[in-house]
PDB file of C-alpha atoms in Angstrom:
ATOM      1  CA  MET B 169      24.447 -18.500 -14.204  1.00 91.00           C
ATOM      2  CA  ASN B 170      23.601 -22.151 -13.469  1.00 96.00           C
ATOM      3  CA  ILE B 171      25.358 -25.128 -11.990  1.00 97.00           C
ATOM      4  CA  ILE B 172      25.092 -27.966 -14.526  1.00 98.00           C
ATOM      5  CA  LEU B 173      25.959 -31.522 -13.639  1.00 98.00           C
ATOM      6  CA  ILE B 174      26.884 -33.961 -16.384  1.00 98.00           C
ATOM      7  CA  GLY B 175      28.176 -37.511 -16.436  1.00 97.00           C
ATOM      8  CA  TYR B 176      27.172 -41.061 -16.996  1.00 94.00           C
ATOM      9  CA  ARG B 177      24.146 -42.644 -15.320  1.00 88.00           C
ATOM     10  CA  ALA B 178      24.539 -43.373 -11.641  1.00 90.00           C
ATOM     11  CA  THR B 179      27.334 -40.884 -10.981  1.00 94.00           C
ATOM     12  CA  GLY B 180      25.120 -39.021  -8.463  1.00 94.00           C
ATOM     13  CA  LYS B 181      23.891 -36.083 -10.567  1.00 96.00           C
ATOM     14  CA  THR B 182      20.318 -36.041  -9.209  1.00 95.00           C
ATOM     15  CA  THR B 183      21.255 -36.608  -5.582  1.00 96.00           C
ATOM     16  CA  VAL B 184      23.999 -33.997  -5.698  1.00 97.00           C
ATOM     17  CA  ALA B 185      21.688 -31.546  -7.474  1.00 98.00           C
ATOM     18  CA  ARG B 186      19.164 -31.901  -4.669  1.00 97.00           C
ATOM     19  CA  LEU B 187      21.871 -31.299  -2.058  1.00 98.00           C
ATOM     20  CA  LEU B 188      23.225 -28.225  -3.923  1.00 98.00           C
ATOM     21  CA  SER B 189      19.703 -26.880  -4.130  1.00 97.00           C
ATOM     22  CA  GLU B 190      19.306 -27.209  -0.367  1.00 96.00           C
ATOM     23  CA  GLN B 191      22.626 -25.460   0.254  1.00 95.00           C
ATOM     24  CA  LEU B 192      22.131 -22.570  -2.215  1.00 95.00           C
ATOM     25  CA  GLY B 193      18.348 -22.217  -1.995  1.00 96.00           C
ATOM     26  CA  TRP B 194      18.078 -22.505  -5.741  1.00 96.00           C
ATOM     27  CA  PRO B 195      15.542 -24.597  -7.698  1.00 97.00           C
ATOM     28  CA  TRP B 196      16.849 -27.821  -9.218  1.00 98.00           C
ATOM     29  CA  VAL B 197      15.778 -30.068 -12.048  1.00 98.00           C
ATOM     30  CA  ASP B 198      16.576 -33.545 -13.244  1.00 96.00           C
ATOM     31  CA  LEU B 199      16.282 -33.150 -17.028  1.00 97.00           C
ATOM     32  CA  ASP B 200      15.358 -36.797 -17.531  1.00 94.00           C
ATOM     33  CA  VAL B 201      12.417 -36.384 -15.140  1.00 94.00           C
ATOM     34  CA  GLU B 202      11.436 -33.207 -16.932  1.00 96.00           C
ATOM     35  CA  ILE B 203      11.519 -35.038 -20.295  1.00 96.00           C
ATOM     36  CA  GLU B 204       9.333 -37.836 -18.856  1.00 94.00           C
ATOM     37  CA  ARG B 205       6.909 -35.240 -17.495  1.00 96.00           C
ATOM     38  CA  LEU B 206       6.625 -33.472 -20.859  1.00 95.00           C
ATOM     39  CA  ALA B 207       6.313 -36.690 -22.844  1.00 95.00           C
ATOM     40  CA  GLY B 208       3.886 -38.334 -20.372  1.00 96.00           C
ATOM     41  CA  LYS B 209       5.934 -41.558 -20.414  1.00 95.00           C
ATOM     42  CA  SER B 210       9.226 -43.033 -19.257  1.00 92.00           C
ATOM     43  CA  ILE B 211      12.483 -42.688 -21.131  1.00 90.00           C
ATOM     44  CA  ALA B 212      12.313 -46.398 -21.834  1.00 88.00           C
ATOM     45  CA  GLN B 213       8.855 -45.950 -23.390  1.00 92.00           C
ATOM     46  CA  ILE B 214      10.055 -42.986 -25.476  1.00 94.00           C
ATOM     47  CA  PHE B 215      12.922 -45.051 -26.846  1.00 90.00           C
ATOM     48  CA  ALA B 216      10.647 -48.033 -27.559  1.00 91.00           C
ATOM     49  CA  GLU B 217       7.729 -46.128 -29.062  1.00 95.00           C
ATOM     50  CA  ASP B 218       9.383 -43.055 -30.672  1.00 95.00           C
ATOM     51  CA  GLY B 219      13.060 -43.977 -30.972  1.00 93.00           C
ATOM     52  CA  GLU B 220      16.239 -42.453 -29.689  1.00 90.00           C
ATOM     53  CA  PRO B 221      16.227 -39.507 -32.155  1.00 94.00           C
ATOM     54  CA  ALA B 222      12.822 -38.387 -30.860  1.00 94.00           C
ATOM     55  CA  PHE B 223      14.127 -38.597 -27.304  1.00 94.00           C
ATOM     56  CA  ARG B 224      17.275 -36.603 -28.194  1.00 95.00           C
ATOM     57  CA  ASP B 225      15.127 -33.915 -29.869  1.00 96.00           C
ATOM     58  CA  LEU B 226      13.027 -33.510 -26.722  1.00 96.00           C
ATOM     59  CA  GLU B 227      16.181 -33.575 -24.620  1.00 96.00           C
ATOM     60  CA  SER B 228      17.716 -30.744 -26.676  1.00 97.00           C
ATOM     61  CA  GLN B 229      14.559 -28.615 -26.161  1.00 97.00           C
ATOM     62  CA  VAL B 230      14.710 -29.190 -22.392  1.00 98.00           C
ATOM     63  CA  VAL B 231      18.445 -28.489 -22.193  1.00 98.00           C
ATOM     64  CA  ALA B 232      18.017 -25.215 -24.085  1.00 98.00           C
ATOM     65  CA  ASP B 233      15.070 -24.190 -21.909  1.00 97.00           C
ATOM     66  CA  PHE B 234      16.675 -24.810 -18.520  1.00 97.00           C
ATOM     67  CA  CYS B 235      20.165 -23.588 -19.456  1.00 97.00           C
ATOM     68  CA  ALA B 236      18.616 -20.289 -20.420  1.00 97.00           C
ATOM     69  CA  ARG B 237      17.055 -19.850 -16.966  1.00 95.00           C
ATOM     70  CA  PRO B 238      19.496 -18.312 -14.473  1.00 94.00           C
ATOM     71  CA  GLY B 239      19.975 -19.638 -10.984  1.00 95.00           C
ATOM     72  CA  TRP B 240      19.180 -23.336 -11.485  1.00 97.00           C
ATOM     73  CA  ILE B 241      20.926 -26.515 -10.456  1.00 98.00           C
ATOM     74  CA  ILE B 242      20.584 -28.805 -13.509  1.00 98.00           C
ATOM     75  CA  ALA B 243      21.187 -32.563 -13.494  1.00 98.00           C
ATOM     76  CA  ALA B 244      21.558 -33.422 -17.184  1.00 97.00           C
ATOM     77  CA  GLY B 245      20.972 -36.868 -18.601  1.00 93.00           C
ATOM     78  CA  GLY B 246      24.052 -38.907 -19.391  1.00 93.00           C
ATOM     79  CA  GLY B 247      23.716 -38.411 -23.128  1.00 93.00           C
ATOM     80  CA  ALA B 248      22.730 -34.738 -23.037  1.00 96.00           C
ATOM     81  CA  PRO B 249      26.195 -33.431 -23.976  1.00 97.00           C
ATOM     82  CA  LEU B 250      26.329 -35.610 -27.109  1.00 95.00           C
ATOM     83  CA  ARG B 251      24.724 -32.963 -29.330  1.00 96.00           C
ATOM     84  CA  PRO B 252      26.866 -29.878 -30.060  1.00 97.00           C
ATOM     85  CA  GLU B 253      23.909 -27.539 -29.472  1.00 97.00           C
ATOM     86  CA  ASN B 254      23.443 -28.964 -25.990  1.00 98.00           C
ATOM     87  CA  ARG B 255      27.110 -28.552 -25.146  1.00 98.00           C
ATOM     88  CA  GLN B 256      26.918 -24.920 -26.321  1.00 98.00           C
ATOM     89  CA  ALA B 257      23.755 -24.259 -24.275  1.00 98.00           C
ATOM     90  CA  MET B 258      25.401 -25.730 -21.173  1.00 98.00           C
ATOM     91  CA  ARG B 259      28.631 -23.756 -21.567  1.00 96.00           C
ATOM     92  CA  GLN B 260      26.712 -20.545 -22.142  1.00 96.00           C
ATOM     93  CA  GLY B 261      24.231 -21.225 -19.355  1.00 96.00           C
ATOM     94  CA  GLY B 262      26.605 -21.811 -16.478  1.00 95.00           C
ATOM     95  CA  LYS B 263      29.437 -23.786 -15.077  1.00 96.00           C
ATOM     96  CA  VAL B 264      29.570 -27.459 -15.938  1.00 97.00           C
ATOM     97  CA  PHE B 265      30.724 -30.115 -13.459  1.00 98.00           C
ATOM     98  CA  TRP B 266      31.423 -33.602 -14.822  1.00 98.00           C
ATOM     99  CA  LEU B 267      30.779 -36.260 -12.190  1.00 98.00           C
ATOM    100  CA  THR B 268      32.856 -39.379 -12.791  1.00 97.00           C
ATOM    101  CA  ALA B 269      33.091 -42.922 -11.420  1.00 95.00           C
ATOM    102  CA  THR B 270      34.652 -46.168 -12.652  1.00 94.00           C
ATOM    103  CA  PRO B 271      32.595 -48.447 -14.880  1.00 93.00           C
ATOM    104  CA  GLU B 272      32.433 -50.987 -12.035  1.00 93.00           C
ATOM    105  CA  THR B 273      31.144 -48.441  -9.564  1.00 93.00           C
ATOM    106  CA  ILE B 274      28.564 -47.183 -12.072  1.00 91.00           C
ATOM    107  CA  TYR B 275      27.415 -50.744 -12.743  1.00 89.00           C
ATOM    108  CA  ARG B 276      27.138 -51.490  -9.006  1.00 89.00           C
ATOM    109  CA  ARG B 277      25.130 -48.319  -8.435  1.00 87.00           C
ATOM    110  CA  MET B 278      22.844 -49.058 -11.394  1.00 84.00           C
ATOM    111  CA  THR B 279      22.123 -52.590 -10.269  1.00 83.00           C
ATOM    112  CA  THR B 280      21.200 -51.412  -6.748  1.00 81.00           C
ATOM    113  CA  ASP B 281      18.873 -48.646  -8.022  1.00 68.00           C
ATOM    114  CA  PRO B 282      15.370 -50.110  -8.430  1.00 61.00           C
ATOM    115  CA  THR B 283      14.245 -47.388 -10.843  1.00 58.00           C
ATOM    116  CA  THR B 284      17.066 -47.732 -13.397  1.00 52.00           C
ATOM    117  CA  GLY B 285      15.796 -50.842 -15.193  1.00 51.00           C
ATOM    118  CA  ALA B 286      12.190 -49.677 -15.439  1.00 51.00           C
ATOM    119  CA  ARG B 287      12.913 -46.097 -16.519  1.00 53.00           C
ATOM    120  CA  ARG B 288      16.088 -46.253 -18.541  1.00 54.00           C
ATOM    121  CA  PRO B 289      16.718 -48.442 -21.571  1.00 55.00           C
ATOM    122  CA  ASN B 290      19.972 -50.196 -22.498  1.00 48.00           C
ATOM    123  CA  LEU B 291      21.698 -48.044 -25.102  1.00 51.00           C
ATOM    124  CA  THR B 292      23.598 -50.861 -26.801  1.00 51.00           C
ATOM    125  CA  ALA B 293      22.812 -54.529 -27.510  1.00 47.00           C
ATOM    126  CA  ARG B 294      25.380 -55.515 -24.918  1.00 62.00           C
ATOM    127  CA  GLY B 295      23.932 -53.874 -21.833  1.00 68.00           C
ATOM    128  CA  GLY B 296      25.498 -54.176 -18.382  1.00 80.00           C
ATOM    129  CA  LEU B 297      29.136 -53.490 -17.617  1.00 87.00           C
ATOM    130  CA  ASP B 298      30.163 -53.941 -21.272  1.00 88.00           C
ATOM    131  CA  GLU B 299      27.774 -51.180 -22.319  1.00 86.00           C
ATOM    132  CA  ILE B 300      29.055 -48.833 -19.649  1.00 89.00           C
ATOM    133  CA  VAL B 301      32.684 -49.391 -20.721  1.00 92.00           C
ATOM    134  CA  GLU B 302      31.798 -48.915 -24.390  1.00 90.00           C
ATOM    135  CA  LEU B 303      29.768 -45.735 -23.893  1.00 90.00           C
ATOM    136  CA  LEU B 304      32.161 -44.167 -21.444  1.00 93.00           C
ATOM    137  CA  ALA B 305      34.980 -44.621 -23.943  1.00 94.00           C
ATOM    138  CA  ARG B 306      32.877 -42.763 -26.531  1.00 94.00           C
ATOM    139  CA  ARG B 307      31.512 -40.127 -24.223  1.00 95.00           C
ATOM    140  CA  GLU B 308      34.530 -39.209 -22.118  1.00 96.00           C
ATOM    141  CA  PRO B 309      36.056 -36.839 -24.746  1.00 97.00           C
ATOM    142  CA  ILE B 310      32.686 -35.104 -25.034  1.00 97.00           C
ATOM    143  CA  TYR B 311      32.244 -34.816 -21.281  1.00 97.00           C
ATOM    144  CA  ARG B 312      35.786 -33.490 -20.997  1.00 96.00           C
ATOM    145  CA  GLU B 313      35.139 -30.884 -23.751  1.00 95.00           C
ATOM    146  CA  THR B 314      31.946 -29.719 -22.023  1.00 97.00           C
ATOM    147  CA  ALA B 315      33.065 -29.611 -18.404  1.00 97.00           C
ATOM    148  CA  ASP B 316      34.642 -26.747 -16.524  1.00 96.00           C
ATOM    149  CA  TRP B 317      35.556 -29.147 -13.745  1.00 97.00           C
ATOM    150  CA  VAL B 318      35.851 -32.926 -13.296  1.00 97.00           C
ATOM    151  CA  ILE B 319      34.589 -34.260  -9.954  1.00 97.00           C
ATOM    152  CA  ASP B 320      35.600 -37.814  -9.067  1.00 97.00           C
ATOM    153  CA  THR B 321      32.748 -39.389  -7.062  1.00 96.00           C
ATOM    154  CA  GLU B 322      34.637 -42.606  -6.165  1.00 94.00           C
ATOM    155  CA  ASN B 323      34.525 -43.337  -2.423  1.00 93.00           C
ATOM    156  CA  LYS B 324      32.794 -40.021  -1.677  1.00 95.00           C
ATOM    157  CA  SER B 325      29.351 -39.456  -0.269  1.00 95.00           C
ATOM    158  CA  PRO B 326      26.961 -37.277  -2.267  1.00 96.00           C
ATOM    159  CA  LEU B 327      27.380 -34.594   0.434  1.00 97.00           C
ATOM    160  CA  GLN B 328      31.139 -34.647  -0.026  1.00 97.00           C
ATOM    161  CA  VAL B 329      30.684 -34.230  -3.780  1.00 97.00           C
ATOM    162  CA  ALA B 330      28.259 -31.376  -3.240  1.00 97.00           C
ATOM    163  CA  GLU B 331      30.693 -29.652  -0.873  1.00 97.00           C
ATOM    164  CA  GLU B 332      33.513 -29.975  -3.397  1.00 97.00           C
ATOM    165  CA  ILE B 333      31.302 -28.346  -6.054  1.00 97.00           C
ATOM    166  CA  LEU B 334      30.257 -25.597  -3.679  1.00 96.00           C
ATOM    167  CA  LYS B 335      33.880 -24.746  -2.960  1.00 95.00           C
ATOM    168  CA  LEU B 336      34.675 -24.463  -6.640  1.00 94.00           C
ATOM    169  CA  TRP B 337      31.465 -22.528  -7.295  1.00 92.00           C
ATOM    170  CA  SER B 338      32.199 -20.085  -4.466  1.00 87.00           C
ATOM    171  CA  ALA B 339      35.699 -19.418  -5.813  1.00 85.00           C
ATOM    172  CA  VAL B 340      34.271 -18.657  -9.280  1.00 77.00           C
ATOM    173  CA  ARG B 341      31.587 -16.374  -7.861  1.00 69.00           C
ATOM    174  CA  ASP B 342      34.111 -14.528  -5.671  1.00 60.00           C
ATOM    175  CA  ASP B 343      36.532 -14.073  -8.617  1.00 58.00           C
ATOM    176  CA  LYS B 344      33.781 -12.603 -10.826  1.00 54.00           C
ATOM    177  CA  GLY B 345      31.853 -10.728  -8.184  1.00 48.00           C
ATOM    178  CA  MET B 346      28.827 -12.908  -8.935  1.00 48.00           C
ATOM    179  CA  HIS B 347      25.923 -13.423  -6.615  1.00 43.00           C
ATOM    180  CA  PRO B 348      23.408 -16.277  -6.735  1.00 42.00           C
TER     181      PRO B 348
END
């Protein structure tokens, strides 16, 4: 059983995954980084050179691979739950935590992250805050359908978010007699 983190960009998935890994002693993966490693280029380059469908195909392969491995902390890309097969792999592979934040907070976090612009393409012609609002409106029902729990990251440190997830995870493990 895995801990799978979903949510829009800049909601803290990678940072929280790293913290959970330290706490549990489990390996962790940022699926976007794994996609870039396999492709040998950035997500922005994949989109520009091969198109979004090629990226989503590679993403589905990586989601299926890691969700089938027990005992991982998985930080999924923001669009990973869009495909039904990815949602199914996530639900079968572990417990899914949806990290949320307001569009304004996401935008602020994205604009202060120096790697976002170089590695991640705009997904609509609008870009910026308008894009975040538009995509969140489309993705929220999908995130909600996929998630076992919703974790609000507003005004919380990554450590506080990780601790909240660990409490929920511990309760699930205790109820089912599971061990990491």
